[in-house]
Coordinates of C-alpha atoms and ligand atoms in Angstrom, one line a residue:
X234 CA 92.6 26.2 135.4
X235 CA 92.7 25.2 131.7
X236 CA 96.0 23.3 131.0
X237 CA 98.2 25.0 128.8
X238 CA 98.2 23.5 125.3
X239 CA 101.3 21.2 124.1
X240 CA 100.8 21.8 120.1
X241 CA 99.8 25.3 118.7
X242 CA 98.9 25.0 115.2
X243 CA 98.9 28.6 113.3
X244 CA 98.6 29.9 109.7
X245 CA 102.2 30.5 108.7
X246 CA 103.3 33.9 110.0
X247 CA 105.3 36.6 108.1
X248 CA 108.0 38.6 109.4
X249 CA 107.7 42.0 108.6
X250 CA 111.0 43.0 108.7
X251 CA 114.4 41.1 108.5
X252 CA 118.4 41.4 107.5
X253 CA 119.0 39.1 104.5
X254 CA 122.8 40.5 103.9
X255 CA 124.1 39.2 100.7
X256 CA 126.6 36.8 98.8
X257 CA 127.2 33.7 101.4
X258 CA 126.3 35.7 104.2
X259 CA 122.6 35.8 103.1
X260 CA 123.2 32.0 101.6
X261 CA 123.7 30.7 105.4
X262 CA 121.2 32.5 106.8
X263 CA 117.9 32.3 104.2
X264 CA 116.9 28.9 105.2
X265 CA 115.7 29.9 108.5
X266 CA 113.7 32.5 107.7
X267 CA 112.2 30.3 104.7
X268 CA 111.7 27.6 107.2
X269 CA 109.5 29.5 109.4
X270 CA 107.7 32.4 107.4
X271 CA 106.3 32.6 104.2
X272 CA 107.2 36.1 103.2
X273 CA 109.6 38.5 104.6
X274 CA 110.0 42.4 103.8
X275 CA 113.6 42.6 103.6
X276 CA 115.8 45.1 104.8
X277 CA 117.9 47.5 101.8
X278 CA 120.9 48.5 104.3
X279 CA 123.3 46.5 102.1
X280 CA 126.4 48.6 101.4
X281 CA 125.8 50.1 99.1
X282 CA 122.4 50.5 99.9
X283 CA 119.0 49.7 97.7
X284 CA 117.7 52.5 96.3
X285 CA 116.4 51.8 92.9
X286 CA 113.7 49.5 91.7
X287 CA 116.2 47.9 89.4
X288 CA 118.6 47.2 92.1
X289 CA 115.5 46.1 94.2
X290 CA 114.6 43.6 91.5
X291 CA 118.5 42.5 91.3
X292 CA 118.5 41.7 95.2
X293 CA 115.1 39.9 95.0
X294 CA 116.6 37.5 92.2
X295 CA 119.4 36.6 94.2
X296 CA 117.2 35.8 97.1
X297 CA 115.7 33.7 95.3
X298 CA 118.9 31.8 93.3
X299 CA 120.1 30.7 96.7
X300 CA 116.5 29.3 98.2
X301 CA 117.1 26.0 98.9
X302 CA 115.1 23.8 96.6
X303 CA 111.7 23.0 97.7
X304 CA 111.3 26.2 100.0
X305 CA 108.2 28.5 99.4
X306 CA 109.4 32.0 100.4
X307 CA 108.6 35.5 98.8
X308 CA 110.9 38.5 99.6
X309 CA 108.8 41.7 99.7
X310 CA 111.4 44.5 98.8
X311 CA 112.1 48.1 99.9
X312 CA 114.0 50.8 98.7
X313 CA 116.1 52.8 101.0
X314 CA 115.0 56.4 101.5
X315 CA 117.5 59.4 100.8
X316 CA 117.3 62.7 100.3
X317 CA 118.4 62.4 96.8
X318 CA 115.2 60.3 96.1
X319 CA 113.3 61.5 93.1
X320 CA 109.9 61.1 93.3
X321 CA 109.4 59.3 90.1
X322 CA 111.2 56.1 92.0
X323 CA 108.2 55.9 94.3
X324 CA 105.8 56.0 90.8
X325 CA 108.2 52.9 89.9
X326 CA 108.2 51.4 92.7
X327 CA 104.1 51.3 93.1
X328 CA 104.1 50.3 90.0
X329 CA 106.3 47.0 90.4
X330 CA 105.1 43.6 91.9
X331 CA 107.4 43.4 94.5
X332 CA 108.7 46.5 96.4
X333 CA 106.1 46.9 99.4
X334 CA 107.8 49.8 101.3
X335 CA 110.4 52.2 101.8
X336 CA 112.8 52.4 104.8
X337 CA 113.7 55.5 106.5
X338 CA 116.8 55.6 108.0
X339 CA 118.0 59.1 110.4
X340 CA 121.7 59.3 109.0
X341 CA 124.2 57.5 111.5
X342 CA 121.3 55.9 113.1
X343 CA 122.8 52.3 112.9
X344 CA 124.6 49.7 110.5
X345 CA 125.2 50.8 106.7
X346 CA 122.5 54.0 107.7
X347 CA 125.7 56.7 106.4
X348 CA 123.4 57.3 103.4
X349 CA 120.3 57.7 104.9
X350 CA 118.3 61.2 106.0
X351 CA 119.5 64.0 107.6
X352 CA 117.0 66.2 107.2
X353 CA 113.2 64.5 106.1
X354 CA 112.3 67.9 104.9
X355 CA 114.1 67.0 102.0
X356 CA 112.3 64.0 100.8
X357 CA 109.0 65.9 100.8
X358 CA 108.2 65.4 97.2
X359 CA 109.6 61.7 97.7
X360 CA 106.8 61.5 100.9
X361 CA 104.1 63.1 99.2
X362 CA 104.2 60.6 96.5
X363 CA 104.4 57.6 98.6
X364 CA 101.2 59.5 100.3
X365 CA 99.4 59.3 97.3
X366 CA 100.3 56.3 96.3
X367 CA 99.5 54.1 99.2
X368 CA 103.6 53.3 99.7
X369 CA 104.1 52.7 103.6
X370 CA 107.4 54.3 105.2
X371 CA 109.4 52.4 107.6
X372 CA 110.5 54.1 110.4
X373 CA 114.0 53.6 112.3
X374 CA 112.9 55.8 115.2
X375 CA 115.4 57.0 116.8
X376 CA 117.2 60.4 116.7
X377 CA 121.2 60.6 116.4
X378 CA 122.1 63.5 118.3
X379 CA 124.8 62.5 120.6
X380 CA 123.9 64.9 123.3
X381 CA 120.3 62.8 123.6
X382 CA 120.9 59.7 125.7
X383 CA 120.6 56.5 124.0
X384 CA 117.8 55.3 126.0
X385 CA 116.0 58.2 125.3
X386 CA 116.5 58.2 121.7
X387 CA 113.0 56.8 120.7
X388 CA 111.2 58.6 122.7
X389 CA 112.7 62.0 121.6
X390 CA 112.4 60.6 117.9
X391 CA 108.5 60.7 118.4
X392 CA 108.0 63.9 119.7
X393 CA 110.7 66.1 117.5
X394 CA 110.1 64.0 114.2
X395 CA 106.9 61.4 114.1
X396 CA 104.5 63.5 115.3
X397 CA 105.9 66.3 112.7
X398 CA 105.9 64.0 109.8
X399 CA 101.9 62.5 110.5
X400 CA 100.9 66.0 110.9
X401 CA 102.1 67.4 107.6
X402 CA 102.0 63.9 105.7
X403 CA 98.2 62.8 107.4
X404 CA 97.5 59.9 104.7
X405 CA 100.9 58.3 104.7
X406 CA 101.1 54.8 105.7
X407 CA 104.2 54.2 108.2
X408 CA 105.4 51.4 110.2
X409 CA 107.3 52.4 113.9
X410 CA 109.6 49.6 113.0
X411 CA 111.3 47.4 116.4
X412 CA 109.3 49.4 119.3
X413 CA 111.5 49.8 122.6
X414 CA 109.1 51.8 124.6
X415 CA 105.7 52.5 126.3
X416 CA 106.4 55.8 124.0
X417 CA 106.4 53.9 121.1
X418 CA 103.6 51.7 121.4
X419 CA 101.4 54.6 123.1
X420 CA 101.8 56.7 119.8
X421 CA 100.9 53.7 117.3
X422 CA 98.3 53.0 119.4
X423 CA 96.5 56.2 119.3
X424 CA 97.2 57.2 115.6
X425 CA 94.8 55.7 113.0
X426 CA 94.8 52.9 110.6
X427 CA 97.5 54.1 108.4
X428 CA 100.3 53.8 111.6
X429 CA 101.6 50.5 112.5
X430 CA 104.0 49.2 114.4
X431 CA 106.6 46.0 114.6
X432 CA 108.1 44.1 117.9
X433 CA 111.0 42.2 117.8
X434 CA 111.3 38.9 119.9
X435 CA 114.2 39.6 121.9
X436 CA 112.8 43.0 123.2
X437 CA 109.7 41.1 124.6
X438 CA 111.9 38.7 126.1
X439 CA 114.9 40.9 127.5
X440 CA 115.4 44.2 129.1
X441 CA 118.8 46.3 129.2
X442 CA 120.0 44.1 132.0
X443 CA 121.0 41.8 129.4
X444 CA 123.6 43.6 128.5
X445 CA 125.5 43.6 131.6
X446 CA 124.9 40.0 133.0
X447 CA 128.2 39.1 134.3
X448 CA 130.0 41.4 131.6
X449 CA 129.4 42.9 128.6
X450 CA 127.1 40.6 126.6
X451 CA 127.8 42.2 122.7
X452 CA 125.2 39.7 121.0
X453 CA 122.1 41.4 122.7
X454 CA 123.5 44.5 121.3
X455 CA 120.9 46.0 118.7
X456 CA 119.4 48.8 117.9
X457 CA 117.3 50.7 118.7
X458 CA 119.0 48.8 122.3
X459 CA 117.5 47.3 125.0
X460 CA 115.3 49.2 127.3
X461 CA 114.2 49.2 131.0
X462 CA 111.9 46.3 132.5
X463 CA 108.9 48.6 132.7
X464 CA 109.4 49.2 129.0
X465 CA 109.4 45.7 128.2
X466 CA 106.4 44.5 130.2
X467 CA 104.7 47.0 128.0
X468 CA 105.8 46.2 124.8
X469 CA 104.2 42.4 125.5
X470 CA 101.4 43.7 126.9
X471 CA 101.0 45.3 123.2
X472 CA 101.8 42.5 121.3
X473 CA 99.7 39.8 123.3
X474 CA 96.6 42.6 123.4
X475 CA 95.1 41.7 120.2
X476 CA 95.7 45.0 119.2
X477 CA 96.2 44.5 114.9
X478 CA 98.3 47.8 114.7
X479 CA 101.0 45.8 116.4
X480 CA 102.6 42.7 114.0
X481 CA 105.6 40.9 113.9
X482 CA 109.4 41.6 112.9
X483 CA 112.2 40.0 114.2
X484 CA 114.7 42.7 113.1
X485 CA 117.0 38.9 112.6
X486 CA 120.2 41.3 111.7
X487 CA 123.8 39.1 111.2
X488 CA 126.5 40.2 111.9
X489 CA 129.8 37.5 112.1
X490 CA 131.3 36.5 115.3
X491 CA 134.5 38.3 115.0
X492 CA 132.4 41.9 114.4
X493 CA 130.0 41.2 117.5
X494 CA 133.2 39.7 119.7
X495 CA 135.1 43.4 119.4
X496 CA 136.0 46.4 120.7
X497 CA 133.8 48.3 118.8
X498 CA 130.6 45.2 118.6
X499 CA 128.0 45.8 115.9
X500 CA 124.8 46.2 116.9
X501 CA 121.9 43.6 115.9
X502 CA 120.8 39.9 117.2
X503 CA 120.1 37.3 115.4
X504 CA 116.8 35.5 115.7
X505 CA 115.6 33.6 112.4
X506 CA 116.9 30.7 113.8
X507 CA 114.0 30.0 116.3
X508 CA 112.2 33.6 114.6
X509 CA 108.2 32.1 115.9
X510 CA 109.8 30.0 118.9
X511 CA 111.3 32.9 120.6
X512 CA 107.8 34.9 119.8
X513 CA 106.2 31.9 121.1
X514 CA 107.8 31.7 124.5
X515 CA 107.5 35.3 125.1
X516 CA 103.5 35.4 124.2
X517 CA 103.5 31.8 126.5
X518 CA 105.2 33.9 129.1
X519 CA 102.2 36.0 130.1
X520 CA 99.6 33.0 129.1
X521 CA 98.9 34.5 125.8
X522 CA 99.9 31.7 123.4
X523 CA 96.2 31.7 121.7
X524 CA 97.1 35.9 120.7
X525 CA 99.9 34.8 118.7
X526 CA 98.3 33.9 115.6
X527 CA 96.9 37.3 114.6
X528 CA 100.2 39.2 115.9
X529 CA 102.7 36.6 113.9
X530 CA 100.4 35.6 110.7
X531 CA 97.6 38.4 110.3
X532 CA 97.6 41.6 111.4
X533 CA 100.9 42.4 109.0
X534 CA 99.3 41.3 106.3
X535 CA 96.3 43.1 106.7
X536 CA 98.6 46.5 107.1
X537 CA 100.3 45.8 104.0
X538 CA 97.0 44.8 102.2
X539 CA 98.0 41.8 101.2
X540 CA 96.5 38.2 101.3
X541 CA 97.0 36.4 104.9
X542 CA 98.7 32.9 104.5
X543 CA 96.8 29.9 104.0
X544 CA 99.1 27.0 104.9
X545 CA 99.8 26.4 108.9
X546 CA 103.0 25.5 111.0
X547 CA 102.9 23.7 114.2
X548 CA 104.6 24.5 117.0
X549 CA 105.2 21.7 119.9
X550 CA 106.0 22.7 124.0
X551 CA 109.8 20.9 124.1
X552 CA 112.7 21.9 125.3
X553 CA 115.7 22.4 123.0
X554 CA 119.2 23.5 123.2
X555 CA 120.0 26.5 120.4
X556 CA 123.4 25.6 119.4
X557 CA 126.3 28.1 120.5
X558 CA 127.1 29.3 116.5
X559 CA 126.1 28.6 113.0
X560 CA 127.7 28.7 110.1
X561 CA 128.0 32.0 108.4
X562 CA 130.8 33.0 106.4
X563 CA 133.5 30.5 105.2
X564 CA 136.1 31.5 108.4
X565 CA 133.8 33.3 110.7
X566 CA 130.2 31.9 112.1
X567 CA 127.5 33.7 113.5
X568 CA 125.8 33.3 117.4
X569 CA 122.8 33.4 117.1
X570 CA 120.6 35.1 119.8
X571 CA 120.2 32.9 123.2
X572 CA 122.9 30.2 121.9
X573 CA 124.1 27.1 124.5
X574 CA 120.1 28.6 126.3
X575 CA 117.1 26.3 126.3
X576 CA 114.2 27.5 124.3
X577 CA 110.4 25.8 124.9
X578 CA 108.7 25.9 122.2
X579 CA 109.8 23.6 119.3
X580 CA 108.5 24.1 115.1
X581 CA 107.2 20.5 114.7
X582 CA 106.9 20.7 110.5
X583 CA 108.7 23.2 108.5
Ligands
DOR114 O1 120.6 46.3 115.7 C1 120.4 46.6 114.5 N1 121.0 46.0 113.5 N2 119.5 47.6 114.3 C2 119.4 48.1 113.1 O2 118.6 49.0 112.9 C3 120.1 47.6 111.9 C4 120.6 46.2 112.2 C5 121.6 45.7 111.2 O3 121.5 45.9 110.0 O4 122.6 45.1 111.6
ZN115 ZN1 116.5 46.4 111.2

């Protein structure tokens, strides 16, 4: 047998969706997202939420004012879908530089999603432009009816509203953002070119048990939320198969200490501070380290129709320690996913 490699060398990957926050929060946290990837569509659940062009453009400038100096990193915006979208936004939108998608939120879904859609019927003009236009939709899948159980969530999102929406909206570009379940990835992967579909790191590398080990374990609490083993297995078998419908997004969501540590824990993990090494020890995993190139630097950009990366990043097999916080607001730091855990795969340049 072929010894595993020690150094990977990749073009630098993108992550197709990712939590900046805002004000200091975002401050601490850009850096390790700039480190790693060279673009990033960023997330519009800020309270209150993007939903203008204007306020699109306002968020993407204060990205950039706090990029530390010397970074290369371009923010790809979104606007945040309601049902009081007119369609002219979408024109607006296609028309700018910089916003490369709208989200779709179900109302009550998850963090900051009160504004979002309670019934997608209403944002037919809003789809039908976005349709014509070529302006991908990215999906939160998951329905919010309490009587559904959580784990089934996804699942009953794809049947009662995803296979709906392609079948009266056929041309529109959408993205089954964070995939949880065989469900998931078997409906991107038999829809055509315009479906897509993003895996975050920690659910290739954990499944629901990690939310009980030894007590309740609030900071692998996200959503959509950890899923069965079976489900898992399959969602790396997707992401190591070569299969370009399936690209990377971390879904990196902060939340401070003190929120996660509580009673009533937000949900989201935080990745961006090892956002390729956790990808690369889950693709290493299964012996797939050579398939993560296309997932992490390609296949998203080819969705999105935009150029791939040119520059590389190196990766190195070492062992490290990620540190149990990091700094995120002034009295209150974050913990980020798999902190005081050892991690083996190392960025070498940045
Ligand atoms: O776990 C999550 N956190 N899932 C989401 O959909 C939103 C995110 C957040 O913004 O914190
Ligand atoms: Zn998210």
């Amino acid at each position: 047998m072929q010894n595993p490699p020690s150094q990977l060398k990749i073009i630098r990957p993108d992550d197709w969706h990712l939590h900046l926050r805002d004000g200091p929060a975002m401050a601490s946290v850009l850096a390790d997202t700039a480190g790693r990837f060279g673009r990033a569509i960023v997330m519009p659940n800020l309270k209150p939420p993007v939903t203008t062009v204007l306020q699109a453009e306002a968020y993407r400038q204060r990205i950039l004012a706090v990029l530390p100096s010397g970074m290369r990193f371009e923010p790809l915006m979104t606007l945040y879908l309601t049902e009081a979208m007119p369609a002219s936004e979408i024109d607006a939108a296609s028309a700018s530089e910089f916003v490369h998608a709208v989200k779709f939120y179900p109302a009550g879904a998850t963090t900051n999603s009160a504004a979002g859609v309670s019934n997608l019927k209403n944002c037919s003009a809003t789809l039908e432009r976005m349709e014509k236009l070529g302006l991908p939709l990215l999906v939160h899948g998951e329905v919010t009816d309490q009587s559904v159980d959580i784990f089934d969530r996804e699942a009953v999102f794809i049947d009662t509203v995803l296979i709906p929406l392609r079948r009266d909206f056929p041309g529109l570009k959408l993205v089954l953002e964070h995939i949880t379940t065989r469900q998931g990835i078997d409906f991107v992967a038999s829809q055509d070119a315009a479906v897509g579909g993003t895996l975050t790191a920690h659910h290739l590398l954990l499944n629901r048990n990690a939310l009980f080990a030894g007590g309740v374990r609030p900071h692998n609490f996200c959503l959509p939320v950890l899923k069965r083993e079976s489900h898992r297995k399959h969602l790396l078998a997707a992401a190591t198969s070569g299969n370009p419908k399936f690209f990377l997004g971390t879904d990196s969501a902060p939340h401070a200490k003190s929120t996660k540590e509580a009673a009533c824990g937000c949900a989201g993990c935080y990745t961006a501070h090892a956002g390729i090494e956790l990808y690369a020890q889950a693709f290493d995993s299964v012996g797939a380290i050579e398939k993560l190139e296309g997932f992490a630097s390609f296949y998203g950009a080819d969705f999105y129709g935009l150029p791939r990366n040119t520059d590389q990043i190196t990766l190195e097999r070492a062992t490290w320690q990620i540190p149990a916080t990091a700094h995120y607001l002034p009295d209150d730091p974050l913990v980020p996913f798999m902190a005081g855990e050892l991690i083996t795969w190392r960025l070498l340049n940045r």
